[in-house]
Structure formats: C-alpha cells, structure tokens
PDB file of C-alpha atoms in Angstrom:
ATOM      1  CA  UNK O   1      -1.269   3.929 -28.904  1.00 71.00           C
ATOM      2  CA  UNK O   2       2.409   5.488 -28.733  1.00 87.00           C
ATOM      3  CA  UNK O   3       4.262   4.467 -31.412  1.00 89.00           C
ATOM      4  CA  UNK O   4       8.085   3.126 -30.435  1.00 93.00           C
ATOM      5  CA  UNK O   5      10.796   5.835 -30.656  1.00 94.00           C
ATOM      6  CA  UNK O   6      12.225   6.157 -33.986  1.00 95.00           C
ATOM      7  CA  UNK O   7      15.876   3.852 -32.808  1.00 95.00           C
ATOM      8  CA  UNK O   8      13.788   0.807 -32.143  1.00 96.00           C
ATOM      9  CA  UNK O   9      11.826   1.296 -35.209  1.00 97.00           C
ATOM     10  CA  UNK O  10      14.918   1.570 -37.361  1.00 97.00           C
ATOM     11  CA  UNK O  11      16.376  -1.570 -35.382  1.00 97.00           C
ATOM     12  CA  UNK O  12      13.042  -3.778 -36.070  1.00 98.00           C
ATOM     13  CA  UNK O  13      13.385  -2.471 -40.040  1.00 98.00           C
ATOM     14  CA  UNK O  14      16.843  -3.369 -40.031  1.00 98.00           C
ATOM     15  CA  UNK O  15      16.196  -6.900 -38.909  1.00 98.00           C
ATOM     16  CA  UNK O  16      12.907  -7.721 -40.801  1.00 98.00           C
ATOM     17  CA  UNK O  17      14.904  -6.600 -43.834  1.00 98.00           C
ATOM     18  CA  UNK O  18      17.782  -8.924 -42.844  1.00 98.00           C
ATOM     19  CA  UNK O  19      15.400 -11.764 -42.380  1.00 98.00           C
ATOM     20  CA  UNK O  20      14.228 -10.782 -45.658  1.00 98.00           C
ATOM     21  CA  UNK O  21      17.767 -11.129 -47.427  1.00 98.00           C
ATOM     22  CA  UNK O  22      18.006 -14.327 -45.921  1.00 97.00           C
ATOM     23  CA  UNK O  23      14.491 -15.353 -47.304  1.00 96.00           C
ATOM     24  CA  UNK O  24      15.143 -13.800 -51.324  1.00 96.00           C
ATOM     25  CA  UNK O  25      18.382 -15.718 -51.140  1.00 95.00           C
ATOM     26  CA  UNK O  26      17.660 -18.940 -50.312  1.00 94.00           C
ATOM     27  CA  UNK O  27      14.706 -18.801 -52.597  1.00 93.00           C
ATOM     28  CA  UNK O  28      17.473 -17.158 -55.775  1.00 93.00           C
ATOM     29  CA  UNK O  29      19.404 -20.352 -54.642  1.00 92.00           C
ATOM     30  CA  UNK O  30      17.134 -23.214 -54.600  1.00 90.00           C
ATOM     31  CA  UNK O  31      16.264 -21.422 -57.828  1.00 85.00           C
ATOM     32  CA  UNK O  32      19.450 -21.331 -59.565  1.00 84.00           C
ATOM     33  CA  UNK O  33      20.083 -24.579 -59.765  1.00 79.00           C
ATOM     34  CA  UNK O  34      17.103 -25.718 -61.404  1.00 72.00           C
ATOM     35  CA  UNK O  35      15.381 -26.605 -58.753  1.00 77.00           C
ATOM     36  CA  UNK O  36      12.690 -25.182 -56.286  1.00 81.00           C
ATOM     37  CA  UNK O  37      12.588 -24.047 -52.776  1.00 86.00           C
ATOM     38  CA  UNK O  38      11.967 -26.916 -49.987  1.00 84.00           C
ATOM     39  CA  UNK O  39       8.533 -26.588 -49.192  1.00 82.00           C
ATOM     40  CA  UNK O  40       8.899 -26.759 -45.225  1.00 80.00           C
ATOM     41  CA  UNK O  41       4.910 -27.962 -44.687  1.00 75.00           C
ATOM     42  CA  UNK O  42       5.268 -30.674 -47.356  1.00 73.00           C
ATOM     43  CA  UNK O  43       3.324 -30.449 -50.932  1.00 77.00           C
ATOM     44  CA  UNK O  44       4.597 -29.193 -54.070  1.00 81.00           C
ATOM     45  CA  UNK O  45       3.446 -25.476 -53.808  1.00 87.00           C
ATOM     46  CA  UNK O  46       7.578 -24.023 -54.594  1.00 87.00           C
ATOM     47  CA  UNK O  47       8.609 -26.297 -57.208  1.00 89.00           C
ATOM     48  CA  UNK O  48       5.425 -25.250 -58.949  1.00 90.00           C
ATOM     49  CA  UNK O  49       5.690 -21.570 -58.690  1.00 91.00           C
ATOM     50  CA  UNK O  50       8.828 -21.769 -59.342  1.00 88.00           C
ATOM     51  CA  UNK O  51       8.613 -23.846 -62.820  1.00 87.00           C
ATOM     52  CA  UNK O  52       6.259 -21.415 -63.447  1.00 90.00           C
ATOM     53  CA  UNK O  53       6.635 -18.426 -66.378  1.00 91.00           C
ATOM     54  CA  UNK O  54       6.215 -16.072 -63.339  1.00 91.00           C
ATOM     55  CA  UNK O  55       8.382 -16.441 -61.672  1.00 89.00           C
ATOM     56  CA  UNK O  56      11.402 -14.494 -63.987  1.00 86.00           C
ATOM     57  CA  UNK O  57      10.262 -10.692 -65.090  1.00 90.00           C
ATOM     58  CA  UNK O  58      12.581 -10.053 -68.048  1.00 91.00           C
ATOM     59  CA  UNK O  59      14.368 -12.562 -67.786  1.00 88.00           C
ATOM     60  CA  UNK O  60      15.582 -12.055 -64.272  1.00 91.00           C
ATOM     61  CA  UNK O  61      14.265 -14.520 -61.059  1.00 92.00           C
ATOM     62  CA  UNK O  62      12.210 -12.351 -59.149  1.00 93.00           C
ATOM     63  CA  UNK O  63      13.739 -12.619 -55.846  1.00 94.00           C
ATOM     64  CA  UNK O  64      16.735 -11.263 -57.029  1.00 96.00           C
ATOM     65  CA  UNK O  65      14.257  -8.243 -57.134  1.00 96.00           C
ATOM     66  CA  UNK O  66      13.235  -9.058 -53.705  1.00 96.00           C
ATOM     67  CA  UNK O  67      17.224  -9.018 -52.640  1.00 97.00           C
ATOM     68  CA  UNK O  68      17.610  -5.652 -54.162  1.00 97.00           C
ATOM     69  CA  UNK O  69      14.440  -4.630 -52.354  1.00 98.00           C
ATOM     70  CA  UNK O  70      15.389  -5.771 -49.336  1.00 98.00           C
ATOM     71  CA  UNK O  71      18.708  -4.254 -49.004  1.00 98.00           C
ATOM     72  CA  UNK O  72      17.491  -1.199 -50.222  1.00 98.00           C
ATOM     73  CA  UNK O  73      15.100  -1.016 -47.605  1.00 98.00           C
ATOM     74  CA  UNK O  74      18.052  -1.922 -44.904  1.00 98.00           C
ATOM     75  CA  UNK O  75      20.189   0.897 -46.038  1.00 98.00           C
ATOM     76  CA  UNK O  76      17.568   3.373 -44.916  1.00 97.00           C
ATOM     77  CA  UNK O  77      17.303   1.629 -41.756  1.00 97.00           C
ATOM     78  CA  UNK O  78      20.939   3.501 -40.894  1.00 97.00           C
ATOM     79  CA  UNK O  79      19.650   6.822 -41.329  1.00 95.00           C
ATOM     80  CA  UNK O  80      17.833   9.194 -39.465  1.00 93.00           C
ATOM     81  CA  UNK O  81      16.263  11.698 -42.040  1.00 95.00           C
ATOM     82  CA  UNK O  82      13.699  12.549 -44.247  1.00 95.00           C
ATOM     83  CA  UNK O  83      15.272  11.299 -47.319  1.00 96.00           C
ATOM     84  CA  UNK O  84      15.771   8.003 -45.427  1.00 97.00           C
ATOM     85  CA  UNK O  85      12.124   7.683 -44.199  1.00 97.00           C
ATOM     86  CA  UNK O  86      10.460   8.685 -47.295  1.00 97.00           C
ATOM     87  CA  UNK O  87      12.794   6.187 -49.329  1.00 97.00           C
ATOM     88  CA  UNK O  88      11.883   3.402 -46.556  1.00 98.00           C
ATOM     89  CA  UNK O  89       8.163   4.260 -47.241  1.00 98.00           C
ATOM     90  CA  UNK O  90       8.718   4.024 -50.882  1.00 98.00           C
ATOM     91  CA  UNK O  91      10.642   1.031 -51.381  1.00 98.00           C
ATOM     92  CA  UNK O  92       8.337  -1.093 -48.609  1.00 98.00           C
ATOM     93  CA  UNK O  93       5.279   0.402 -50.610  1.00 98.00           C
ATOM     94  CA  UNK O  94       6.672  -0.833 -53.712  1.00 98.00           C
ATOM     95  CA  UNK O  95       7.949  -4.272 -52.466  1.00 97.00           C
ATOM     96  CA  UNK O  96       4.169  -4.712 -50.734  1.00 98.00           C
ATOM     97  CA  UNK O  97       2.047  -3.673 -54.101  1.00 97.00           C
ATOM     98  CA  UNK O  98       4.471  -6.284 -55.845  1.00 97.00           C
ATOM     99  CA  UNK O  99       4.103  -8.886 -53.231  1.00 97.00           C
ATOM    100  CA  UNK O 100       0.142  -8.302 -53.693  1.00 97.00           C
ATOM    101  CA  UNK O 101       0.775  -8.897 -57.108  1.00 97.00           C
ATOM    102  CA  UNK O 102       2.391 -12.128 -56.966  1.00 96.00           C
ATOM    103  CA  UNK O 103       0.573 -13.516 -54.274  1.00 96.00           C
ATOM    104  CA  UNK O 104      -2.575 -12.929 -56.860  1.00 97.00           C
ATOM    105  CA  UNK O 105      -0.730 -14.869 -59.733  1.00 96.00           C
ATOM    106  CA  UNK O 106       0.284 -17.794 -57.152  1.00 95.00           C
ATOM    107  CA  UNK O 107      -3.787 -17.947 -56.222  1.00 95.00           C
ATOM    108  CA  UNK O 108      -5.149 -17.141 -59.642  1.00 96.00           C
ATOM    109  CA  UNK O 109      -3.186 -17.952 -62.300  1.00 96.00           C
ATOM    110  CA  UNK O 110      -0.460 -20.169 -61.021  1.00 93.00           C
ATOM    111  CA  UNK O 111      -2.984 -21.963 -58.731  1.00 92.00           C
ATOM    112  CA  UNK O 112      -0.112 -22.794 -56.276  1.00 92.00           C
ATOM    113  CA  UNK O 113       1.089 -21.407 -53.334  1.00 92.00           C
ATOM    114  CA  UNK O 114       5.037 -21.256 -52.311  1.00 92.00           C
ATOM    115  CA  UNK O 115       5.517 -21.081 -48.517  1.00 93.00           C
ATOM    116  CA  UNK O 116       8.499 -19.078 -49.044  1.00 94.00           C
ATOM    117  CA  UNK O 117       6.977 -16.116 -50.947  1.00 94.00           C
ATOM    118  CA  UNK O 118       4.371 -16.199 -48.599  1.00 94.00           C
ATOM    119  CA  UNK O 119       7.061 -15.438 -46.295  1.00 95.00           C
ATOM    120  CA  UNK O 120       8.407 -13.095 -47.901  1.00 97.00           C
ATOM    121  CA  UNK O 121       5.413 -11.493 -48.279  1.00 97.00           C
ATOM    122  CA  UNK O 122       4.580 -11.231 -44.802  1.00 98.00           C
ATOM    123  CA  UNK O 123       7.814  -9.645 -44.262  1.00 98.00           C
ATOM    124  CA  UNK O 124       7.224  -6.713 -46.590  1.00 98.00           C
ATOM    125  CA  UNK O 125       4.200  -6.296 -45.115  1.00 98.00           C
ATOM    126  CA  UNK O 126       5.766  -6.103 -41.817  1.00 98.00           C
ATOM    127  CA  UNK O 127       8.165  -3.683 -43.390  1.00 98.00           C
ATOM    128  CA  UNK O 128       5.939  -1.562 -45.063  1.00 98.00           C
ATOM    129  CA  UNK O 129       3.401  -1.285 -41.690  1.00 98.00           C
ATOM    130  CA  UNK O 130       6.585  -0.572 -39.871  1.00 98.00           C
ATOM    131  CA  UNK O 131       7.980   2.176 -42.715  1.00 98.00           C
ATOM    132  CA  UNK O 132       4.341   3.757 -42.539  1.00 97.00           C
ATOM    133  CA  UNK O 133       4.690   4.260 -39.293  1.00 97.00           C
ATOM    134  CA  UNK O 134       8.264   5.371 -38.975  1.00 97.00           C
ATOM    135  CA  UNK O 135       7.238   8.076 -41.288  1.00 96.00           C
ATOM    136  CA  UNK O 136       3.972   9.734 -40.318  1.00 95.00           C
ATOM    137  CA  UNK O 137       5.945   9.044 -36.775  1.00 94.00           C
ATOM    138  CA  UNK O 138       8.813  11.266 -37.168  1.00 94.00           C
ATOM    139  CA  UNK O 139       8.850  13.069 -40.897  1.00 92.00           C
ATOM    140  CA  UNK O 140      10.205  16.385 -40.113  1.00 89.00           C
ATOM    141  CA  UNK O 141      12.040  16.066 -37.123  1.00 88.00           C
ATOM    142  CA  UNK O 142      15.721  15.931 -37.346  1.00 74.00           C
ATOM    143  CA  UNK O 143      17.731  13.032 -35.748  1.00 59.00           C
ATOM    144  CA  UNK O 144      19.569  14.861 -32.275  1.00 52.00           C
ATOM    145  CA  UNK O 145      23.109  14.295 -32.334  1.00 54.00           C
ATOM    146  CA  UNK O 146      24.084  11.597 -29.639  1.00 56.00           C
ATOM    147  CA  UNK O 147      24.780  13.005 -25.831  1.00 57.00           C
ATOM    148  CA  UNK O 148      28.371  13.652 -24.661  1.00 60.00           C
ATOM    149  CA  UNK O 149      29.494  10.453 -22.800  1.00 61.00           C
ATOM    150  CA  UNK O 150      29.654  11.032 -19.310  1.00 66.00           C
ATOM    151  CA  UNK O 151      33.583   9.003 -19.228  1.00 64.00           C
ATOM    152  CA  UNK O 152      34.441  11.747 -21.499  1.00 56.00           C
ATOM    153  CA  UNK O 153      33.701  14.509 -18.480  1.00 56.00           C
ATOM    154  CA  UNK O 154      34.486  18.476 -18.885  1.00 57.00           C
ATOM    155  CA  UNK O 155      36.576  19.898 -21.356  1.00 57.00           C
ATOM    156  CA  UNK O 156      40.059  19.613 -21.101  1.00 60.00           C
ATOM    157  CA  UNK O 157      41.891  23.050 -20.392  1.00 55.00           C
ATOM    158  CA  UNK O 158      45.252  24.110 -22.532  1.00 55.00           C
ATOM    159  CA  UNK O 159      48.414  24.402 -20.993  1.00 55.00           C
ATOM    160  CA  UNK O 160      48.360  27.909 -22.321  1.00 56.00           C
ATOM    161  CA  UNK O 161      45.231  28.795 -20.547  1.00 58.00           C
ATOM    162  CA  UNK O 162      46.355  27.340 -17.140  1.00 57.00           C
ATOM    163  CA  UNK O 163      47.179  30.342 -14.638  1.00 60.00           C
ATOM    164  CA  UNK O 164      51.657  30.579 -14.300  1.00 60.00           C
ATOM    165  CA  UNK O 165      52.364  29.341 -10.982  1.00 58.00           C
TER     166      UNK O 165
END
C-alpha cells in the first residue's frame, strides 16, 4: 500500500481536526448551559453522560480538553517537520488513550453511551491512524521548498548589467 504524500495527509489532519472542533464545541455548549447534547438517534445516552461525575476532570468539562486537543493537533497540520509530526503523533496518541478511557467509563461505569463522544472518538482515532502514518511516512525528510512559478519566468537582469548601446 503507498501511503498518500505528506500535503494530502496534512490536509485530511487538518480537516478531521476541524470536524473535531466543531464536535468538542457543540458538546462544551449543550454542556454549559445545563443541559446535554441532542442525542441525534433518540434515547437519553448524552444527557446521562453528561449529568454524570465524569464528565468534568478537575473541575473542567472534558471537551474543553478535547477543544484544546483538537486545535493542538490542527496547528501541526501547517507544518512540515519533525517537530510537527512527532507533536501530531503525540497529541493524537494522547487524545486516543483518553478517548479509550472514556469510552470505558461510558460502557462500564456510566452505563450510557453519548453519540457525540462516540464521535469524537472516532475522530481521534482517525487522527491518530492518520498521525501514525504521517510519521513513520515521512520522519526525517525535510519539507522541499515550493517550485518557482512558471508566471514568474527567468530572472530579471539590472539595468547596470545590460550591455551600453
């Protein structure tokens, strides 16, 4: 299997990660106001989760972490380095093994399931498959600067280098 050049890898990161902003908010939202995400199948999965002493980690919602997350992994989506894939790898790593984690408590302990953090689970995934890849992919090569445009044609001589007539 040949894995997608790095550009369209950074462009499908980019907008999972959007998607996933979109997702965390909405949830933070529904949230805020004392209420729970519209569960979109019916059933009363969200507003249970979300009543639930899970769903804040010191005091904080936890898809505000999911936000953070999120646009974390979207800034590395601009960049074309190491540093950049590494971090991408990291933070979709970290946003997956904390997905895992609440996805246990909504099965085990909470014995609910939102259809929104399922979502948003699935979309970490996808990030972190897609992070994986980007960096076993291309770690250690070095982003080529962008071709000349061809508008932009030869250099342009000086007047001081143009034989006297």
């Amino acid at each position: 299997m040949k894995i997608p050049t790095e550009a369209t890898l950074r462009r499908i990161i980019a907008f999972v990660a959007t998607v996933g902003i979109g997702v965390a908010t909405y949830i933070t939202i529904a949230e805020s106001g004392g209420g729970a995400p519209a569960c979109v199948a019916g059933g009363g999965g969200c507003q249970t989760v979300a009543e639930s002493s899970y769903s804040e980690l010191l005091g904080v919602n936890v898809a505000i972490f999911g936000i953070a997350g999120y646009v974390l992994i979207l800034l590395t989506a601009f960049f074309a380095n190491d540093t950049a894939r590494f971090g991408g790898f990291a933070l979709a790593l970290g946003g997956f093994g904390f997905s895992v984690y609440l996805t246990y408590l909504e099965i085990w302990k909470i014995e609910a399931i939102c259809q929104w953090c399922v979502g948003s689970a699935v979309l970490m995934t996808i990030l972190f498959l897609l992070n994986a890849m980007r960096l076993i992919g291309y770690a250690g090569t070095d982003a080529a600067p962008p071709p000349p445009s061809p508008s932009s044609g030869p250099p342009k001589a000086d007047a001081s280098e143009l034989p006297a007539a």
